[in-house]
C-alpha positions as protocol buffer text, in pm:
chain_id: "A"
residue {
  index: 1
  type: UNK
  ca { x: 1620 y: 18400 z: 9241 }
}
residue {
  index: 2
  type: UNK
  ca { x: 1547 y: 18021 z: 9297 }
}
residue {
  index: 3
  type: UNK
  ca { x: 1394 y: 17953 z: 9568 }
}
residue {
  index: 4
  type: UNK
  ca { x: 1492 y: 17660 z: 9799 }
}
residue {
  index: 5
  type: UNK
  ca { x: 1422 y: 17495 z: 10116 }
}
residue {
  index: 6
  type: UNK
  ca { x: 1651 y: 17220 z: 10323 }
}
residue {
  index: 7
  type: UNK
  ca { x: 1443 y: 16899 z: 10424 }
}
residue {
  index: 8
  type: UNK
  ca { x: 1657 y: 16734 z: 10731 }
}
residue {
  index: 9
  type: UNK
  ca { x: 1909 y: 16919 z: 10973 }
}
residue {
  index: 10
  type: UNK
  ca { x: 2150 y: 16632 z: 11073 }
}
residue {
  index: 11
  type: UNK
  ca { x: 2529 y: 16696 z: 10935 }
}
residue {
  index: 12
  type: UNK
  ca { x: 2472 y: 16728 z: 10583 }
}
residue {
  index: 13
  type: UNK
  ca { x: 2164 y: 16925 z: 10602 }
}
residue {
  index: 14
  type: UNK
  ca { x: 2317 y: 17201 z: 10850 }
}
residue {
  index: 15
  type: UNK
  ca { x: 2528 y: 17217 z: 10587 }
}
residue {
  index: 16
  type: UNK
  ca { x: 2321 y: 17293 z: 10326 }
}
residue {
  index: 17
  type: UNK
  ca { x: 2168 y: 17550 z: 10513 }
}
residue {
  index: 18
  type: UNK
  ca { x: 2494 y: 17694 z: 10630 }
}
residue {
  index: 19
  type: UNK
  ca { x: 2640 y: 17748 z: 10271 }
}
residue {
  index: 20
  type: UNK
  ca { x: 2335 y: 17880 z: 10103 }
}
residue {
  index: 21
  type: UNK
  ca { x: 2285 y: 18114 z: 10374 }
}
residue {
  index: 22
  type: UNK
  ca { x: 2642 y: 18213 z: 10221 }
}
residue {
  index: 23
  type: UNK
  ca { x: 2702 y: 18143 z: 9879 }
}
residue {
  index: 24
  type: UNK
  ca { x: 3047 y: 18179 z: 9763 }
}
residue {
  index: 25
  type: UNK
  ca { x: 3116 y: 18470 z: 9551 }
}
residue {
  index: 26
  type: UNK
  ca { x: 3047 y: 18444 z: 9162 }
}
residue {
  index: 27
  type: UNK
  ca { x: 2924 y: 18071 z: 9211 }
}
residue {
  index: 28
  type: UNK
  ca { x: 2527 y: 17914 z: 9105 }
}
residue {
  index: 29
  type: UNK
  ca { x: 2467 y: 17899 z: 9495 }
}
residue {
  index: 30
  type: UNK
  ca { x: 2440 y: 18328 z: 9440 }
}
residue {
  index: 31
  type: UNK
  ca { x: 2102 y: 18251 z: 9238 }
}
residue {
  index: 32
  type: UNK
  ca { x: 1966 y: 18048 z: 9525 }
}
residue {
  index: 33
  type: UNK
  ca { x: 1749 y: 18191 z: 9795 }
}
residue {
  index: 34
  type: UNK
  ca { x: 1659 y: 17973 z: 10120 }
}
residue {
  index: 35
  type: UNK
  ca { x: 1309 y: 18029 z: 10219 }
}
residue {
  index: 36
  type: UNK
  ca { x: 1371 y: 17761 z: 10542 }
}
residue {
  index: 37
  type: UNK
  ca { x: 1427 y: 17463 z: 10603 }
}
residue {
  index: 38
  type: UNK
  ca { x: 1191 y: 17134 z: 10761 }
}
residue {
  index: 39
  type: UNK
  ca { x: 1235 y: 16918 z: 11034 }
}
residue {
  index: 40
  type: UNK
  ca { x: 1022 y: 16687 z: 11254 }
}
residue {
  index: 41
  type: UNK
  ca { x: 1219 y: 16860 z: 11548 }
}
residue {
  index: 42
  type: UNK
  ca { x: 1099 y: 17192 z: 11668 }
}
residue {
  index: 43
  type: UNK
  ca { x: 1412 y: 17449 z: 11613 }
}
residue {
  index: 44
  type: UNK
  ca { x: 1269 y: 17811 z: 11558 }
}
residue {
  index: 45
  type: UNK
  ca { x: 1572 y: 17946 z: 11332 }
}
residue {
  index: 46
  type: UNK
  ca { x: 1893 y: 17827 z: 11265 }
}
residue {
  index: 47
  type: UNK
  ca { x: 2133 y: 18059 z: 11153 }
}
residue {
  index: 48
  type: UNK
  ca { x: 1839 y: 18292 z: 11044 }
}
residue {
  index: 49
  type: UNK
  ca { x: 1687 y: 18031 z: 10798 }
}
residue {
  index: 50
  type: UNK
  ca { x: 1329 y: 17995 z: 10963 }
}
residue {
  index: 51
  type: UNK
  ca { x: 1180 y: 17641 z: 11045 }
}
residue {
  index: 52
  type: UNK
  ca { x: 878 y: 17550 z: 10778 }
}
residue {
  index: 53
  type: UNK
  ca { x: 644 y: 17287 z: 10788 }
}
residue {
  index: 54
  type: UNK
  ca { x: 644 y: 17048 z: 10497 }
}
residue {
  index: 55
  type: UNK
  ca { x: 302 y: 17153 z: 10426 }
}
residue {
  index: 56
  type: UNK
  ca { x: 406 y: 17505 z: 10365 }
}
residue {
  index: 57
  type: UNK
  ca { x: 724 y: 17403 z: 10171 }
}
residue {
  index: 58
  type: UNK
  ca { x: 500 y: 17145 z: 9896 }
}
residue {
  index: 59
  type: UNK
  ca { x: 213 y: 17467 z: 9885 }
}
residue {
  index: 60
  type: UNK
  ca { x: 482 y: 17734 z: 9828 }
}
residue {
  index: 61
  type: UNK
  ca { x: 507 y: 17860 z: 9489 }
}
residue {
  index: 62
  type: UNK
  ca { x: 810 y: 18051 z: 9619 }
}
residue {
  index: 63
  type: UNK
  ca { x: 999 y: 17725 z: 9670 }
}
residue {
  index: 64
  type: UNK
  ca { x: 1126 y: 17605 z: 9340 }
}
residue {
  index: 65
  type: UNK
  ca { x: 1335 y: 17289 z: 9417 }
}
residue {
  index: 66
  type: UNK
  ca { x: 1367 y: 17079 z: 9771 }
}
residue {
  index: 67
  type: UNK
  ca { x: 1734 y: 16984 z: 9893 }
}
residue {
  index: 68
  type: UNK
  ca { x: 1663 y: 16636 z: 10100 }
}
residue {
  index: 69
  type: UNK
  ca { x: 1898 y: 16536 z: 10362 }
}
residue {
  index: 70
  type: UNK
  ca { x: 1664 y: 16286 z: 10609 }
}
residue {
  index: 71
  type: UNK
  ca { x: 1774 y: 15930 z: 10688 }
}
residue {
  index: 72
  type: UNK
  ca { x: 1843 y: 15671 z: 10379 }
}
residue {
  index: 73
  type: UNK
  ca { x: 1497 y: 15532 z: 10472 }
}
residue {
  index: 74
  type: UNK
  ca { x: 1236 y: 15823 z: 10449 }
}
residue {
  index: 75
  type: UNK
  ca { x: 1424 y: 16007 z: 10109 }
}
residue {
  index: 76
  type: UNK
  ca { x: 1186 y: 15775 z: 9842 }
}
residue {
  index: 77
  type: UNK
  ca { x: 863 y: 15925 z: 10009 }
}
residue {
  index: 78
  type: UNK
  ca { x: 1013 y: 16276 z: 10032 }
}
residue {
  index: 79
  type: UNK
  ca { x: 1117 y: 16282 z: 9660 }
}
residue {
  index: 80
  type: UNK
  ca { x: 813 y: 16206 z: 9530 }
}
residue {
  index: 81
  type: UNK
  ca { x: 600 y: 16428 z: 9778 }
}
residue {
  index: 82
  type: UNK
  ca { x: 794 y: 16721 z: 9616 }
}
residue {
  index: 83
  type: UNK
  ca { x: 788 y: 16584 z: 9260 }
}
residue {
  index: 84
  type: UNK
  ca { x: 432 y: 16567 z: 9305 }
}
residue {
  index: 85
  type: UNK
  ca { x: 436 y: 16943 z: 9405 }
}
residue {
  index: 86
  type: UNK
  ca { x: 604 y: 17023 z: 9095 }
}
residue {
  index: 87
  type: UNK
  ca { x: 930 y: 17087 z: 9254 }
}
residue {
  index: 88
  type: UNK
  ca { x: 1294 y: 17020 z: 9182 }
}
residue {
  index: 89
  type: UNK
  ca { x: 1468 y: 16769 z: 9386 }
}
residue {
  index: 90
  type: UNK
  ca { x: 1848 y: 16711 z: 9552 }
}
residue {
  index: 91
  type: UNK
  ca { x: 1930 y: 16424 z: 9732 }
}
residue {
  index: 92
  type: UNK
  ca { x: 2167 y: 16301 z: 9899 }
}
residue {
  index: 93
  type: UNK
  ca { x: 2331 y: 15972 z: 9826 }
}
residue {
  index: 94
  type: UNK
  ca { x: 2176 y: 15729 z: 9787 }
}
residue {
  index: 95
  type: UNK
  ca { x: 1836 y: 15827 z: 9671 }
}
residue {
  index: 96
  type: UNK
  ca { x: 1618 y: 15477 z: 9727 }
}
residue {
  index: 97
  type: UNK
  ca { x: 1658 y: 15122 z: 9890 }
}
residue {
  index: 98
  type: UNK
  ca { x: 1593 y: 14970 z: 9616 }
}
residue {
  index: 99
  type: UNK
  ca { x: 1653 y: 15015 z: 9239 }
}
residue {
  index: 100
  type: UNK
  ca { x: 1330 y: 14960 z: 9154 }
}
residue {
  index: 101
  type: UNK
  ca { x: 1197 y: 15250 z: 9351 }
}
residue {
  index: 102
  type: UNK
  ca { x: 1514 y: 15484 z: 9182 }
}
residue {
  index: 103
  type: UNK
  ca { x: 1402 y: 15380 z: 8856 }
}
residue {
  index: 104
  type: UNK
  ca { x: 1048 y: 15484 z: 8913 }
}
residue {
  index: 105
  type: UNK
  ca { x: 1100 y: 15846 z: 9061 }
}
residue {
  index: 106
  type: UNK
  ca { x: 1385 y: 15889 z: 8752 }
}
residue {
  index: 107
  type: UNK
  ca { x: 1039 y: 15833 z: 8549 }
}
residue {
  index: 108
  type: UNK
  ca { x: 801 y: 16015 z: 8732 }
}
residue {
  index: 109
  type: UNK
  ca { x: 1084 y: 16330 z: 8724 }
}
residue {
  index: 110
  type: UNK
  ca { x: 1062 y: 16272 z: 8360 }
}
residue {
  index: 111
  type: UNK
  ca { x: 640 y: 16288 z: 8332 }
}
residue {
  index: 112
  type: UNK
  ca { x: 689 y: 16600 z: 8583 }
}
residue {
  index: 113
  type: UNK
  ca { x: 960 y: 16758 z: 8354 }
}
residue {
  index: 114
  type: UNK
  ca { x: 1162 y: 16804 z: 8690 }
}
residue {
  index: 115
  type: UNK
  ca { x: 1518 y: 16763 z: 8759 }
}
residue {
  index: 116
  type: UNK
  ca { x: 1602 y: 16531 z: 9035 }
}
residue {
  index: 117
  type: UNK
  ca { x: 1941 y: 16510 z: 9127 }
}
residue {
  index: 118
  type: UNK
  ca { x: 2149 y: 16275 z: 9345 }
}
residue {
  index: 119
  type: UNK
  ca { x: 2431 y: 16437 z: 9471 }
}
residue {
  index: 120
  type: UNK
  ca { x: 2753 y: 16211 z: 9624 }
}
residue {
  index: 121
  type: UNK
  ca { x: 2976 y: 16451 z: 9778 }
}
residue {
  index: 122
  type: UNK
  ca { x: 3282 y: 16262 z: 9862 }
}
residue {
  index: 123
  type: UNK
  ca { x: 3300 y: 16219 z: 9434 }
}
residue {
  index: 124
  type: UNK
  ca { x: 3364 y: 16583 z: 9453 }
}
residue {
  index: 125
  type: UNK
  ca { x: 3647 y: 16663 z: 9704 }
}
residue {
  index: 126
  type: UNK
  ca { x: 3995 y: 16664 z: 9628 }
}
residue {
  index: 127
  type: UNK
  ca { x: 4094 y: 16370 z: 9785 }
}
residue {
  index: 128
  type: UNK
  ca { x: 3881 y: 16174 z: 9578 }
}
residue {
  index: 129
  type: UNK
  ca { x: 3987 y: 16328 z: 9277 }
}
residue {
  index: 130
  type: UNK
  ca { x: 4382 y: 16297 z: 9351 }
}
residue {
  index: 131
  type: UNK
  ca { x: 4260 y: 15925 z: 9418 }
}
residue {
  index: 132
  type: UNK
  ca { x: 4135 y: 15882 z: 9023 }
}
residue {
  index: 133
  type: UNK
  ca { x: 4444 y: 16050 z: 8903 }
}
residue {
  index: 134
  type: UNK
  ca { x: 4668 y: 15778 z: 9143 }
}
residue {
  index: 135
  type: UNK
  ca { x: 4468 y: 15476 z: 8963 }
}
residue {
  index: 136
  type: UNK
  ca { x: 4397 y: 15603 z: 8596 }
}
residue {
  index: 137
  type: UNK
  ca { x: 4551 y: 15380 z: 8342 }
}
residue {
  index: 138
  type: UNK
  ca { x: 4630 y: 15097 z: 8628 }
}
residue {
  index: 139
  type: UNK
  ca { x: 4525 y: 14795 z: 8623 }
}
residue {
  index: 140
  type: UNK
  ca { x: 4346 y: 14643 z: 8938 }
}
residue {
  index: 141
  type: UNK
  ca { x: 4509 y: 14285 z: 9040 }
}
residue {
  index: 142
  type: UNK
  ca { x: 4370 y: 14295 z: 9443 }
}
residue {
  index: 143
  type: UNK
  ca { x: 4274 y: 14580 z: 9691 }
}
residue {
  index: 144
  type: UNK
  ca { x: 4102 y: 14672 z: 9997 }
}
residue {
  index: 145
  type: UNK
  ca { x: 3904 y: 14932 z: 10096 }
}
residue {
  index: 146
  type: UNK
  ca { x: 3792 y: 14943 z: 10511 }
}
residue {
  index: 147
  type: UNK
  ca { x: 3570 y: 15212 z: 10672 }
}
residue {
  index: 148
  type: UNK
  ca { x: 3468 y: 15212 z: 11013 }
}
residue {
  index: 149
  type: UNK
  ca { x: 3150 y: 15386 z: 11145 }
}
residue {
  index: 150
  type: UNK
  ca { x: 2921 y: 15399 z: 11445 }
}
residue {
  index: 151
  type: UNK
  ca { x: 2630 y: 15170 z: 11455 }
}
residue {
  index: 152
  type: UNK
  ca { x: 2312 y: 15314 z: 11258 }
}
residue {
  index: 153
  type: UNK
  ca { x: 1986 y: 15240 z: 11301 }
}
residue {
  index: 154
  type: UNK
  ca { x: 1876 y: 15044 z: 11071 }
}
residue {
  index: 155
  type: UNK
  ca { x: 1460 y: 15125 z: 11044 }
}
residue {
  index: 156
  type: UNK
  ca { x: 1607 y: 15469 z: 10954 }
}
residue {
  index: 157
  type: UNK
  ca { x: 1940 y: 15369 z: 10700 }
}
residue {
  index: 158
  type: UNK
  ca { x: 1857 y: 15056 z: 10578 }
}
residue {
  index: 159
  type: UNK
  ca { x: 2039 y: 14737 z: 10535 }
}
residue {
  index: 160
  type: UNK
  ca { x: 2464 y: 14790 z: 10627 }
}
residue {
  index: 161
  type: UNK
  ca { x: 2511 y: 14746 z: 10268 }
}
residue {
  index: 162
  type: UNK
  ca { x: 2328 y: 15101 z: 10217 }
}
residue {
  index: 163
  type: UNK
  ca { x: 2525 y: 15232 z: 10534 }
}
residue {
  index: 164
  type: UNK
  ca { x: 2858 y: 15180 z: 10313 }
}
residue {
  index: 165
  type: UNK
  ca { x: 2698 y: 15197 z: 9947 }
}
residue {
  index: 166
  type: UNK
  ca { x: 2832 y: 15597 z: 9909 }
}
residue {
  index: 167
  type: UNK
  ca { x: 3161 y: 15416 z: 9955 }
}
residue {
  index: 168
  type: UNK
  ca { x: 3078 y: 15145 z: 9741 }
}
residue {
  index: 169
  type: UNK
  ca { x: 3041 y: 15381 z: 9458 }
}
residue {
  index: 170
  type: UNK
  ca { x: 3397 y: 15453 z: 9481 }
}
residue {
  index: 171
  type: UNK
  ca { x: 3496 y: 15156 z: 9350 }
}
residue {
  index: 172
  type: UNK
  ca { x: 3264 y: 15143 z: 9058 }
}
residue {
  index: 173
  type: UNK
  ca { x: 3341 y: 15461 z: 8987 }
}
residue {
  index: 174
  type: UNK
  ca { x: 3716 y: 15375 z: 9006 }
}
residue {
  index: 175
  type: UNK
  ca { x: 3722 y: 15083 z: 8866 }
}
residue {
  index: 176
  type: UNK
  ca { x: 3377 y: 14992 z: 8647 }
}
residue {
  index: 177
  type: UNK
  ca { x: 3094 y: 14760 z: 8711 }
}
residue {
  index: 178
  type: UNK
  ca { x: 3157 y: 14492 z: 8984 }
}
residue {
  index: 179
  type: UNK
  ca { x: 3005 y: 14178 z: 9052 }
}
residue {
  index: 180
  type: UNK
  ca { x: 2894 y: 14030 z: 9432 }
}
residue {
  index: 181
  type: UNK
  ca { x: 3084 y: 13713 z: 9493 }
}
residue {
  index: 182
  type: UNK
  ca { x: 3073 y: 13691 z: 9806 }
}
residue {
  index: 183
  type: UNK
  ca { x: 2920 y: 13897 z: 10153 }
}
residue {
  index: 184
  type: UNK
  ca { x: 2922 y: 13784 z: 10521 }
}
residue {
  index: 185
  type: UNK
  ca { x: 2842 y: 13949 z: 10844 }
}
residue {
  index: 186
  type: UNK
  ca { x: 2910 y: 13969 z: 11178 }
}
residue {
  index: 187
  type: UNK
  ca { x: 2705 y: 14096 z: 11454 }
}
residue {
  index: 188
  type: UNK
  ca { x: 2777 y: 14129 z: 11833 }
}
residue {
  index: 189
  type: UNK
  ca { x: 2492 y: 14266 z: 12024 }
}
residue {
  index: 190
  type: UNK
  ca { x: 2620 y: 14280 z: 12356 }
}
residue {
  index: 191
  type: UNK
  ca { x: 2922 y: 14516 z: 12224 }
}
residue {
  index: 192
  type: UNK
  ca { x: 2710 y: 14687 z: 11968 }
}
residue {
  index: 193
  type: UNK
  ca { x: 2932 y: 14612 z: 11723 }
}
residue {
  index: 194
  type: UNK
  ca { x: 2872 y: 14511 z: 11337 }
}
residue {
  index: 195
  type: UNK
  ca { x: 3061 y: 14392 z: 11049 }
}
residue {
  index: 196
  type: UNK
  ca { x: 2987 y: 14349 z: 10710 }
}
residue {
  index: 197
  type: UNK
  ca { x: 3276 y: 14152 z: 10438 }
}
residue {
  index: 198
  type: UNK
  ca { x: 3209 y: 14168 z: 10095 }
}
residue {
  index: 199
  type: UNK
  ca { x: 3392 y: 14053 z: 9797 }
}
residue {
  index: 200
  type: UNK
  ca { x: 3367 y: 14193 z: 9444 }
}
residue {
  index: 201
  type: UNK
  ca { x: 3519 y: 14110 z: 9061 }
}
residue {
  index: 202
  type: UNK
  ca { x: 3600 y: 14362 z: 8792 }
}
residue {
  index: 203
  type: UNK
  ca { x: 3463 y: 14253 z: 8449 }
}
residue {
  index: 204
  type: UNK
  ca { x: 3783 y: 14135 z: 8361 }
}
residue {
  index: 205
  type: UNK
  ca { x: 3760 y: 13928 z: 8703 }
}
């Protein structure tokens, strides 16, 4: 068994825990064992998984590999704390602020001879994928794609543009590299409200 332990219990993170506390039949997740899980909150158990403190999860040799769900802001430190431990890494999406800071945990992975992953569900589900199917052999003249949200904190997401970037992705992924052209925003205190506009070209503008 592989042993694992969930860093971060907001939505995706009570997932985690949720579906390697049951692994579906026949599938990898069957090889994974859950020693806990760590979160700055004080919980007890969840579900039977047993609340760890991130001290005990770097220190364990039982824990082979660290799945990270914390805010956009604090996953860079958390990689590398468990890199340094020798252990395996998931993310979620997106992994850094900055590429510079991606780039430099892909290498220090490397020197550890670790595998650190960044995972970006929504690429997975079958809406997506009927999506790629709907667009494959098409060629893009003008589209739009609009999400709304609540208003994040940014000290703990980042900059709006990381807020939307899993969504971003999409389109790269869809349709190649893009290029910035243009981005404005909009803020409104008083309503809490916030809007960012961005335009992008294809390569073949």
């Amino acid at each position: 068994m592989f042993g694992t332990v969930v860093v971060g219990v907001g939505i995706a993170g009570l997932a985690r825990i949720r579906d390697l506390m049951n692994p579906m039949p026949s599938s990898p997740s069957e090889h994974l064992k859950l020693f806990g899980f760590v979160s700055r909150r004080g919980f007890g158990n969840i579900n039977e998984a047993k609340q760890i403190s991130l001290e005990d999860a770097l220190r364990s040799k039982e824990i082979h590999a660290a799945f990270i769900s914390t805010e956009n802001r604090s996953h860079e430190e958390t990689i590398r704390m468990f890199l340094e431990a020798g252990k395996h890494v998931l993310v979620e999406y997106p992994m850094a602020l900055s590429a510079k800071a991606a780039h430099e945990l892909w290498e220090m992975a490397e020197q550890k001879d670790k595998v650190l992953h960044v995972e970006h569900i929504e690429l997975l589900t079958e809406e997506y994928k009927e999506l790629k199917k709907e667009v494959a052999g098409k060629e893009l003249v003008k589209g739009t794609l609009h999400f709304t949200g609540s208003v994040l904190d940014e000290n703990k997401t980042g900059f709006p543009a990381f807020s939307g970037i899993a969504r971003l992705t999409w389109l790269i992924d869809l349709f190649g590299d893009l290029t910035v052209t243009s981005a404005t925003r909009v803020k409104q205190k008083d309503k809490n409200y916030s809007r960012m506009t961005v335009h992008f070209q294809t390569s073949n503008k």
